[in-house]
Coordinates of C-alpha atoms in Angstrom, one line a residue:
M14 CA 57.3 158.4 23.5
G15 CA 57.3 162.2 22.7
V16 CA 56.0 163.3 19.2
R17 CA 58.3 165.2 16.8
L18 CA 56.1 168.3 15.7
M19 CA 55.9 171.8 14.6
V20 CA 53.3 174.3 15.6
V21 CA 52.1 177.0 13.0
D22 CA 49.7 179.9 13.9
D23 CA 49.0 183.5 12.8
H24 CA 49.6 184.6 16.0
R25 CA 53.3 184.1 17.4
L26 CA 52.2 184.3 21.0
L27 CA 49.9 181.4 20.7
A28 CA 52.3 179.4 18.9
E29 CA 55.1 179.9 21.3
A30 CA 53.1 179.3 24.4
L31 CA 51.9 175.9 22.7
A32 CA 55.4 175.0 21.9
S33 CA 56.6 175.6 25.2
A34 CA 53.9 173.7 26.8
L35 CA 54.4 170.6 24.7
K36 CA 58.1 170.7 25.2
L37 CA 57.6 170.4 29.1
R38 CA 55.4 167.3 28.3
G39 CA 58.2 165.8 26.6
H40 CA 57.6 166.5 23.0
R41 CA 60.2 167.6 20.4
V42 CA 59.0 171.0 18.9
L43 CA 61.2 171.5 15.8
A44 CA 59.7 175.0 15.1
A45 CA 57.3 177.3 16.2
A46 CA 56.2 179.2 13.0
A47 CA 54.2 182.4 12.2
P48 CA 52.3 183.3 10.3
C49 CA 50.9 180.2 8.5
A50 CA 51.3 181.9 5.1
G51 CA 54.6 180.3 3.7
A52 CA 54.6 177.8 6.8
A53 CA 54.1 174.8 4.4
D54 CA 57.6 175.4 3.0
L55 CA 59.0 174.9 6.4
V56 CA 57.1 172.2 7.5
V57 CA 57.8 170.1 4.2
S58 CA 61.4 170.6 4.9
R59 CA 61.5 169.6 8.4
A60 CA 59.4 166.9 8.0
P61 CA 57.6 166.4 11.5
E62 CA 55.5 163.4 12.4
V63 CA 52.7 166.0 13.2
C64 CA 51.8 169.5 12.4
L65 CA 49.4 171.7 14.8
L66 CA 48.2 174.1 12.4
G67 CA 46.2 177.1 14.0
T68 CA 43.9 179.3 12.1
A69 CA 41.2 182.1 13.4
S70 CA 39.0 181.7 10.0
P71 CA 38.4 177.9 9.3
A72 CA 35.7 178.7 6.9
R73 CA 37.5 181.6 4.8
P74 CA 38.5 180.1 1.2
G75 CA 41.8 179.3 1.2
A76 CA 42.4 178.8 4.8
F77 CA 43.7 175.1 4.3
D78 CA 45.9 175.5 1.2
P79 CA 49.0 175.0 3.5
V80 CA 47.3 171.5 4.5
V81 CA 47.0 170.5 0.9
R82 CA 50.6 171.5 0.2
I83 CA 51.8 169.6 3.2
K84 CA 49.8 166.4 2.2
Q85 CA 50.6 166.5 -1.5
E86 CA 54.2 166.7 -0.8
R87 CA 54.8 164.9 2.6
P88 CA 51.6 162.5 3.1
Q89 CA 53.0 161.1 6.2
I90 CA 52.7 164.3 8.0
A91 CA 49.7 164.3 10.1
V92 CA 48.1 167.6 10.3
V93 CA 45.8 168.8 13.1
V94 CA 43.8 171.9 13.0
L95 CA 43.7 174.4 15.8
G96 CA 40.3 176.4 15.2
P97 CA 37.5 178.4 17.0
V98 CA 34.4 177.5 18.3
P99 CA 32.7 174.7 16.2
D100 CA 32.1 175.6 12.7
P101 CA 30.6 172.7 10.4
R102 CA 32.1 174.3 7.3
G103 CA 35.4 174.9 8.8
I104 CA 35.4 171.3 10.1
A105 CA 34.4 169.9 6.9
A106 CA 36.9 172.1 4.8
A107 CA 39.9 170.9 7.1
F108 CA 39.3 167.3 6.6
A109 CA 38.6 168.2 2.9
A110 CA 42.0 169.4 2.8
G111 CA 43.4 166.3 4.3
A112 CA 43.9 167.4 7.9
S113 CA 43.8 164.5 10.5
G114 CA 42.3 166.1 13.3
Y115 CA 40.5 169.2 14.6
V116 CA 40.7 170.6 18.1
R117 CA 39.3 173.9 19.4
H118 CA 41.7 176.7 20.3
D119 CA 40.6 176.7 24.0
E120 CA 41.1 173.0 24.6
R121 CA 43.3 171.9 27.3
I122 CA 46.6 171.0 26.6
E123 CA 45.9 167.4 27.8
G124 CA 43.1 167.2 24.9
V125 CA 45.7 168.5 22.1
E126 CA 48.3 166.0 22.9
R127 CA 45.7 163.1 22.8
A128 CA 44.8 164.7 19.3
M129 CA 48.4 164.5 18.3
L130 CA 48.9 161.0 19.5
K131 CA 45.8 159.6 17.6
A132 CA 46.9 161.6 14.4
R133 CA 50.3 160.2 14.6
A134 CA 48.7 156.7 14.7
G135 CA 46.3 157.3 11.8
E136 CA 43.3 157.9 13.2
A137 CA 40.4 160.4 13.2
A138 CA 41.6 163.1 16.0
V139 CA 38.3 165.2 16.8
A140 CA 36.3 164.9 20.0
P141 CA 32.8 163.5 19.8
L142 CA 31.4 166.6 21.5
L143 CA 32.9 169.0 18.9
L144 CA 31.4 166.6 16.1
Q145 CA 28.0 166.6 18.0
Q146 CA 27.9 170.4 18.2
A147 CA 29.2 171.0 14.6
F148 CA 26.2 168.4 13.6
E149 CA 23.7 170.2 15.8
E150 CA 24.4 173.4 14.2
L151 CA 23.8 171.9 10.7
L152 CA 20.7 170.2 11.6
H153 CA 19.2 173.6 13.4
P154 CA 21.1 176.6 12.6
A155 CA 20.6 179.6 14.7
A156 CA 18.3 182.1 13.1
Q157 CA 20.6 184.8 14.4
P158 CA 23.7 183.6 15.3
D159 CA 25.4 185.2 18.3
D160 CA 28.6 186.8 16.9
E161 CA 31.0 186.9 20.1
G162 CA 33.9 188.4 18.1
A163 CA 31.6 191.5 17.1
R164 CA 30.7 191.9 20.9
L165 CA 33.9 192.0 22.2
L166 CA 35.3 194.3 19.6
S167 CA 32.4 196.7 20.3
L168 CA 33.9 196.7 23.9
L169 CA 37.2 198.2 22.7
T170 CA 38.3 201.6 21.5
P171 CA 40.2 201.5 17.9
R172 CA 43.6 201.9 19.8
E173 CA 42.7 199.2 22.1
A174 CA 42.0 196.9 19.3
E175 CA 45.1 197.8 17.8
V176 CA 47.3 196.9 21.3
L177 CA 45.4 193.4 21.2
M178 CA 46.8 193.0 17.9
R179 CA 50.1 193.9 19.0
V180 CA 49.7 191.9 21.9
A181 CA 48.9 188.6 20.1
D182 CA 52.1 189.4 17.6
G183 CA 54.0 188.9 20.9
E184 CA 55.2 192.5 21.5
D185 CA 55.9 193.6 24.9
T186 CA 55.0 197.1 26.4
R187 CA 58.2 198.4 25.0
L188 CA 57.4 197.6 21.7
I189 CA 53.8 198.2 21.8
A190 CA 54.8 201.9 22.8
A191 CA 57.3 202.2 20.3
G192 CA 55.2 201.3 17.4
M193 CA 52.5 203.1 18.4
A194 CA 54.4 206.3 19.0
I195 CA 53.1 206.6 22.5
A196 CA 54.5 206.6 26.0
P197 CA 55.1 203.1 28.1
S198 CA 52.8 204.0 30.8
T199 CA 50.0 204.6 28.4
A200 CA 50.9 201.7 26.5
R201 CA 50.6 199.7 29.8
T202 CA 47.3 201.5 30.5
H203 CA 45.7 200.1 27.2
V204 CA 47.0 196.9 27.7
Q205 CA 45.2 196.7 31.3
R206 CA 42.1 198.2 29.7
V207 CA 42.0 195.4 27.3
L208 CA 42.2 192.7 29.7
M209 CA 39.9 194.2 31.9
K210 CA 37.3 194.5 29.0
L211 CA 37.6 191.1 27.8
E212 CA 37.6 189.9 31.3
V213 CA 41.0 187.7 31.2
G214 CA 43.7 187.8 33.5
S215 CA 46.8 187.4 31.1
R216 CA 47.9 188.6 27.7
L217 CA 48.1 185.0 26.6
E218 CA 44.3 184.6 27.6
A219 CA 43.5 187.6 25.8
T220 CA 45.1 186.3 22.6
A221 CA 43.5 183.0 23.1
L222 CA 39.8 184.5 23.4
A223 CA 40.5 186.7 20.5
A224 CA 41.6 184.2 18.2
R225 CA 38.9 181.7 19.3
T226 CA 36.2 184.2 18.8
G227 CA 37.2 185.8 15.6
L228 CA 38.0 188.9 17.4
L229 CA 41.6 189.4 15.9
D230 CA 40.3 189.1 12.7
R231 CA 37.8 191.7 12.8
A232 CA 40.3 194.3 14.8
A233 CA 42.5 193.9 12.0
R234 CA 39.8 195.1 9.9
V235 CA 39.5 198.4 12.0
P236 CA 40.3 201.4 9.4
A237 CA 43.8 202.5 10.0
Q238 CA 42.6 206.2 10.5
A239 CA 40.3 205.1 13.4
R240 CA 43.2 204.3 15.2
G241 CA 44.0 207.8 15.9
D242 CA 44.5 209.8 19.5
D243 CA 41.2 209.1 21.5
A244 CA 40.6 209.7 25.3
G245 CA 42.2 206.6 26.3
D246 CA 45.6 207.9 25.3
D247 CA 45.5 210.5 28.1
P248 CA 47.3 208.6 31.2
A249 CA 45.9 211.4 33.5
A250 CA 42.2 210.2 32.2
A251 CA 42.9 206.6 33.0
P252 CA 41.9 205.0 36.1
D253 CA 44.5 204.0 38.6
L254 CA 45.4 200.5 37.3
P255 CA 48.0 197.9 38.2
A256 CA 50.7 197.7 35.7
P257 CA 50.6 194.4 33.9
P258 CA 53.7 192.7 33.3
S259 CA 55.7 193.7 30.2

């Protein structure tokens, strides 16, 4: 029997892609909302069985305020958090706020579906391996943890970081070009460079990787003045790349 659910994520592309995939699997998606801020009102009013709540920064103070609000007003709604690579503080904060589950952003759709069904049934929906990794990090914290988001951001120019954020917001090539006051051909070149540098094959994969590693949060903190013209804005200086789909 399909689940009546809502998908909430700060990144519209991820929310819409996940909603579409779940619809194809027979679930009733009431809405795919973004951003998370203010989404609690929509979830409370629509009263789904399950809410999938995506967050790129589960350890950030206030990240799970929407969960608290939803559980206060509609305790029957099961909230499953979609978060980045295991973060013990994030997982603990999610459950403390009232979440019924925690699933990695890069989990296969089958894993997300299993978590939804378990949460609807009143069970804790968290993969044993995820808990094992979280406890391992708590017991044996890395002296110098690898910050994958910082590493990936260092590969991108400020312009490319802005393009990535626009891609995550669901903008096509035309909107990216208009928003950045550049030619569509230049926008396509920037998108292709982002995909190549992140070693992914599509805009959706780039968005998922950036959300999972915290790259999007880091890119958003790049000063606006740093996003001025750079060498990458000259289409003539760019390698001859195949244009990605708009």
